[in-house]
Amino acid sequence: MEVSADDRFDFGKMGYGCKHYRRRCKIRAPCCNEIYPCRHCHNEATSVMTRPFDRHELNRFDVKQVVCAVCDTEQPVARVCTNCGVNMGEYFCEICKFYDDDVNIMILSSCFFIH
């Protein structure tokens, strides 16, 4: 059975993410070059590091690379995966590098001032 581009675009909607956001990508943290589900997950993980000098927070505006959660392709920040064509977040802000499939939450916010 052939999958249409529209079906692929919405594949996995609300099925991926972490406790903070539902989305179909992860981020590569430029500060430590590690991959995390979101900036909050990064900050939680690095805040408990044993050595105080290793503790740090992610500046979301510095994120340049994301990893598709569906096909595991690393790529520059964009709404749609360059490899499999899945929409990585129903809500997407290129400025904030923010993705979320739960658009009901995003109706209350405007761009990077809240998320």
JSON list of C-alpha atoms in Angstrom, two decimals:
[
{"chain": "A", "resi": 1, "resn": "MET", "atom": "CA", "xyz": [0.00, 0.00, 0.00]},
{"chain": "A", "resi": 2, "resn": "GLU", "atom": "CA", "xyz": [1.34, 3.40, -0.97]},
{"chain": "A", "resi": 3, "resn": "VAL", "atom": "CA", "xyz": [1.41, 6.21, 1.61]},
{"chain": "A", "resi": 4, "resn": "SER", "atom": "CA", "xyz": [0.42, 9.67, 0.42]},
{"chain": "A", "resi": 5, "resn": "ALA", "atom": "CA", "xyz": [2.54, 12.73, 1.17]},
{"chain": "A", "resi": 6, "resn": "ASP", "atom": "CA", "xyz": [-0.25, 14.08, 3.40]},
{"chain": "A", "resi": 7, "resn": "ASP", "atom": "CA", "xyz": [-0.36, 10.84, 5.42]},
{"chain": "A", "resi": 8, "resn": "ARG", "atom": "CA", "xyz": [3.42, 10.91, 5.79]},
{"chain": "A", "resi": 9, "resn": "PHE", "atom": "CA", "xyz": [3.37, 14.57, 6.84]},
{"chain": "A", "resi": 10, "resn": "ASP", "atom": "CA", "xyz": [1.11, 13.77, 9.82]},
{"chain": "A", "resi": 11, "resn": "PHE", "atom": "CA", "xyz": [2.68, 10.39, 10.65]},
{"chain": "A", "resi": 12, "resn": "GLY", "atom": "CA", "xyz": [3.29, 9.99, 14.39]},
{"chain": "A", "resi": 13, "resn": "LYS", "atom": "CA", "xyz": [1.48, 13.15, 15.43]},
{"chain": "A", "resi": 14, "resn": "MET", "atom": "CA", "xyz": [1.28, 13.32, 19.25]},
{"chain": "A", "resi": 15, "resn": "GLY", "atom": "CA", "xyz": [3.16, 9.99, 19.39]},
{"chain": "A", "resi": 16, "resn": "TYR", "atom": "CA", "xyz": [6.66, 11.28, 20.08]},
{"chain": "A", "resi": 17, "resn": "GLY", "atom": "CA", "xyz": [8.30, 13.70, 22.48]},
{"chain": "A", "resi": 18, "resn": "CYS", "atom": "CA", "xyz": [8.98, 13.95, 26.18]},
{"chain": "A", "resi": 19, "resn": "LYS", "atom": "CA", "xyz": [7.17, 15.04, 29.33]},
{"chain": "A", "resi": 20, "resn": "HIS", "atom": "CA", "xyz": [7.50, 18.68, 28.24]},
{"chain": "A", "resi": 21, "resn": "TYR", "atom": "CA", "xyz": [6.43, 18.62, 24.58]},
{"chain": "A", "resi": 22, "resn": "ARG", "atom": "CA", "xyz": [4.82, 16.31, 22.01]},
{"chain": "A", "resi": 23, "resn": "ARG", "atom": "CA", "xyz": [6.88, 16.55, 18.82]},
{"chain": "A", "resi": 24, "resn": "ARG", "atom": "CA", "xyz": [8.63, 14.48, 16.21]},
{"chain": "A", "resi": 25, "resn": "CYS", "atom": "CA", "xyz": [12.17, 15.71, 16.61]},
{"chain": "A", "resi": 26, "resn": "LYS", "atom": "CA", "xyz": [15.00, 16.01, 19.10]},
{"chain": "A", "resi": 27, "resn": "ILE", "atom": "CA", "xyz": [17.57, 18.78, 19.29]},
{"chain": "A", "resi": 28, "resn": "ARG", "atom": "CA", "xyz": [21.34, 18.73, 19.16]},
{"chain": "A", "resi": 29, "resn": "ALA", "atom": "CA", "xyz": [22.51, 20.99, 21.97]},
{"chain": "A", "resi": 30, "resn": "PRO", "atom": "CA", "xyz": [25.27, 23.18, 20.54]},
{"chain": "A", "resi": 31, "resn": "CYS", "atom": "CA", "xyz": [26.69, 23.82, 24.00]},
{"chain": "A", "resi": 32, "resn": "CYS", "atom": "CA", "xyz": [27.66, 20.17, 24.59]},
{"chain": "A", "resi": 33, "resn": "ASN", "atom": "CA", "xyz": [26.96, 18.53, 21.21]},
{"chain": "A", "resi": 34, "resn": "GLU", "atom": "CA", "xyz": [24.53, 16.04, 22.79]},
{"chain": "A", "resi": 35, "resn": "ILE", "atom": "CA", "xyz": [21.03, 15.13, 21.59]},
{"chain": "A", "resi": 36, "resn": "TYR", "atom": "CA", "xyz": [18.03, 15.71, 23.86]},
{"chain": "A", "resi": 37, "resn": "PRO", "atom": "CA", "xyz": [14.25, 15.60, 23.41]},
{"chain": "A", "resi": 38, "resn": "CYS", "atom": "CA", "xyz": [13.99, 19.30, 24.33]},
{"chain": "A", "resi": 39, "resn": "ARG", "atom": "CA", "xyz": [15.82, 22.15, 26.06]},
{"chain": "A", "resi": 40, "resn": "HIS", "atom": "CA", "xyz": [14.10, 21.41, 29.37]},
{"chain": "A", "resi": 41, "resn": "CYS", "atom": "CA", "xyz": [15.30, 17.79, 29.26]},
{"chain": "A", "resi": 42, "resn": "HIS", "atom": "CA", "xyz": [18.82, 19.08, 28.52]},
{"chain": "A", "resi": 43, "resn": "ASN", "atom": "CA", "xyz": [18.73, 21.55, 31.39]},
{"chain": "A", "resi": 44, "resn": "GLU", "atom": "CA", "xyz": [17.38, 18.96, 33.84]},
{"chain": "A", "resi": 45, "resn": "ALA", "atom": "CA", "xyz": [20.12, 16.49, 32.86]},
{"chain": "A", "resi": 46, "resn": "THR", "atom": "CA", "xyz": [22.98, 18.97, 33.00]},
{"chain": "A", "resi": 47, "resn": "SER", "atom": "CA", "xyz": [21.87, 20.64, 36.24]},
{"chain": "A", "resi": 48, "resn": "VAL", "atom": "CA", "xyz": [22.60, 17.49, 38.24]},
{"chain": "A", "resi": 49, "resn": "MET", "atom": "CA", "xyz": [26.07, 16.83, 36.85]},
{"chain": "A", "resi": 50, "resn": "THR", "atom": "CA", "xyz": [28.62, 15.96, 39.52]},
{"chain": "A", "resi": 51, "resn": "ARG", "atom": "CA", "xyz": [31.19, 18.53, 38.53]},
{"chain": "A", "resi": 52, "resn": "PRO", "atom": "CA", "xyz": [29.81, 22.07, 38.91]},
{"chain": "A", "resi": 53, "resn": "PHE", "atom": "CA", "xyz": [31.77, 23.33, 35.89]},
{"chain": "A", "resi": 54, "resn": "ASP", "atom": "CA", "xyz": [29.93, 20.81, 33.67]},
{"chain": "A", "resi": 55, "resn": "ARG", "atom": "CA", "xyz": [26.53, 22.23, 34.62]},
{"chain": "A", "resi": 56, "resn": "HIS", "atom": "CA", "xyz": [25.04, 24.52, 31.99]},
{"chain": "A", "resi": 57, "resn": "GLU", "atom": "CA", "xyz": [21.80, 25.55, 30.30]},
{"chain": "A", "resi": 58, "resn": "LEU", "atom": "CA", "xyz": [20.86, 25.43, 26.64]},
{"chain": "A", "resi": 59, "resn": "ASN", "atom": "CA", "xyz": [20.18, 28.65, 24.78]},
{"chain": "A", "resi": 60, "resn": "ARG", "atom": "CA", "xyz": [17.38, 27.59, 22.42]},
{"chain": "A", "resi": 61, "resn": "PHE", "atom": "CA", "xyz": [18.23, 30.35, 19.95]},
{"chain": "A", "resi": 62, "resn": "ASP", "atom": "CA", "xyz": [21.62, 28.70, 19.33]},
{"chain": "A", "resi": 63, "resn": "VAL", "atom": "CA", "xyz": [20.15, 25.36, 18.17]},
{"chain": "A", "resi": 64, "resn": "LYS", "atom": "CA", "xyz": [21.13, 24.69, 14.56]},
{"chain": "A", "resi": 65, "resn": "GLN", "atom": "CA", "xyz": [20.49, 20.95, 14.19]},
{"chain": "A", "resi": 66, "resn": "VAL", "atom": "CA", "xyz": [17.52, 18.68, 14.92]},
{"chain": "A", "resi": 67, "resn": "VAL", "atom": "CA", "xyz": [17.08, 14.92, 14.64]},
{"chain": "A", "resi": 68, "resn": "CYS", "atom": "CA", "xyz": [13.87, 13.49, 13.20]},
{"chain": "A", "resi": 69, "resn": "ALA", "atom": "CA", "xyz": [12.32, 11.16, 15.79]},
{"chain": "A", "resi": 70, "resn": "VAL", "atom": "CA", "xyz": [10.71, 9.09, 13.03]},
{"chain": "A", "resi": 71, "resn": "CYS", "atom": "CA", "xyz": [13.68, 8.34, 10.75]},
{"chain": "A", "resi": 72, "resn": "ASP", "atom": "CA", "xyz": [16.61, 9.50, 12.94]},
{"chain": "A", "resi": 73, "resn": "THR", "atom": "CA", "xyz": [17.99, 11.90, 10.31]},
{"chain": "A", "resi": 74, "resn": "GLU", "atom": "CA", "xyz": [20.01, 14.84, 11.63]},
{"chain": "A", "resi": 75, "resn": "GLN", "atom": "CA", "xyz": [19.44, 18.05, 9.70]},
{"chain": "A", "resi": 76, "resn": "PRO", "atom": "CA", "xyz": [19.26, 21.85, 9.97]},
{"chain": "A", "resi": 77, "resn": "VAL", "atom": "CA", "xyz": [16.29, 23.33, 11.85]},
{"chain": "A", "resi": 78, "resn": "ALA", "atom": "CA", "xyz": [13.15, 23.12, 9.67]},
{"chain": "A", "resi": 79, "resn": "ARG", "atom": "CA", "xyz": [9.50, 22.19, 10.02]},
{"chain": "A", "resi": 80, "resn": "VAL", "atom": "CA", "xyz": [9.57, 19.14, 7.74]},
{"chain": "A", "resi": 81, "resn": "CYS", "atom": "CA", "xyz": [12.11, 16.31, 7.78]},
{"chain": "A", "resi": 82, "resn": "THR", "atom": "CA", "xyz": [14.35, 16.43, 4.73]},
{"chain": "A", "resi": 83, "resn": "ASN", "atom": "CA", "xyz": [14.52, 12.63, 4.59]},
{"chain": "A", "resi": 84, "resn": "CYS", "atom": "CA", "xyz": [11.09, 11.17, 5.41]},
{"chain": "A", "resi": 85, "resn": "GLY", "atom": "CA", "xyz": [8.85, 14.22, 4.93]},
{"chain": "A", "resi": 86, "resn": "VAL", "atom": "CA", "xyz": [7.22, 14.08, 8.35]},
{"chain": "A", "resi": 87, "resn": "ASN", "atom": "CA", "xyz": [6.09, 17.33, 9.98]},
{"chain": "A", "resi": 88, "resn": "MET", "atom": "CA", "xyz": [8.30, 17.54, 13.07]},
{"chain": "A", "resi": 89, "resn": "GLY", "atom": "CA", "xyz": [5.88, 19.81, 14.91]},
{"chain": "A", "resi": 90, "resn": "GLU", "atom": "CA", "xyz": [2.36, 21.01, 14.20]},
{"chain": "A", "resi": 91, "resn": "TYR", "atom": "CA", "xyz": [3.45, 24.30, 15.76]},
{"chain": "A", "resi": 92, "resn": "PHE", "atom": "CA", "xyz": [6.90, 25.46, 14.66]},
{"chain": "A", "resi": 93, "resn": "CYS", "atom": "CA", "xyz": [8.84, 28.64, 15.36]},
{"chain": "A", "resi": 94, "resn": "GLU", "atom": "CA", "xyz": [12.06, 29.00, 13.39]},
{"chain": "A", "resi": 95, "resn": "ILE", "atom": "CA", "xyz": [13.24, 31.86, 15.62]},
{"chain": "A", "resi": 96, "resn": "CYS", "atom": "CA", "xyz": [12.89, 29.91, 18.88]},
{"chain": "A", "resi": 97, "resn": "LYS", "atom": "CA", "xyz": [13.69, 26.51, 17.39]},
{"chain": "A", "resi": 98, "resn": "PHE", "atom": "CA", "xyz": [10.46, 25.35, 18.97]},
{"chain": "A", "resi": 99, "resn": "TYR", "atom": "CA", "xyz": [8.29, 22.42, 17.90]},
{"chain": "A", "resi": 100, "resn": "ASP", "atom": "CA", "xyz": [5.08, 21.07, 19.45]},
{"chain": "A", "resi": 101, "resn": "ASP", "atom": "CA", "xyz": [2.25, 18.89, 18.19]},
{"chain": "A", "resi": 102, "resn": "ASP", "atom": "CA", "xyz": [-0.09, 20.08, 20.95]},
{"chain": "A", "resi": 103, "resn": "VAL", "atom": "CA", "xyz": [-1.40, 23.22, 19.25]},
{"chain": "A", "resi": 104, "resn": "ASN", "atom": "CA", "xyz": [-4.01, 23.78, 21.99]},
{"chain": "A", "resi": 105, "resn": "ILE", "atom": "CA", "xyz": [-1.24, 24.96, 24.29]},
{"chain": "A", "resi": 106, "resn": "MET", "atom": "CA", "xyz": [0.26, 27.13, 21.57]},
{"chain": "A", "resi": 107, "resn": "ILE", "atom": "CA", "xyz": [-2.99, 29.02, 20.99]},
{"chain": "A", "resi": 108, "resn": "LEU", "atom": "CA", "xyz": [-2.33, 30.73, 24.32]},
{"chain": "A", "resi": 109, "resn": "SER", "atom": "CA", "xyz": [1.21, 31.79, 23.47]},
{"chain": "A", "resi": 110, "resn": "SER", "atom": "CA", "xyz": [2.81, 34.00, 20.90]},
{"chain": "A", "resi": 111, "resn": "CYS", "atom": "CA", "xyz": [6.22, 33.07, 19.55]},
{"chain": "A", "resi": 112, "resn": "PHE", "atom": "CA", "xyz": [9.24, 32.93, 21.82]},
{"chain": "A", "resi": 113, "resn": "PHE", "atom": "CA", "xyz": [7.85, 35.01, 24.69]},
{"chain": "A", "resi": 114, "resn": "ILE", "atom": "CA", "xyz": [6.25, 32.03, 26.41]},
{"chain": "A", "resi": 115, "resn": "HIS", "atom": "CA", "xyz": [7.53, 28.70, 25.13]}
]
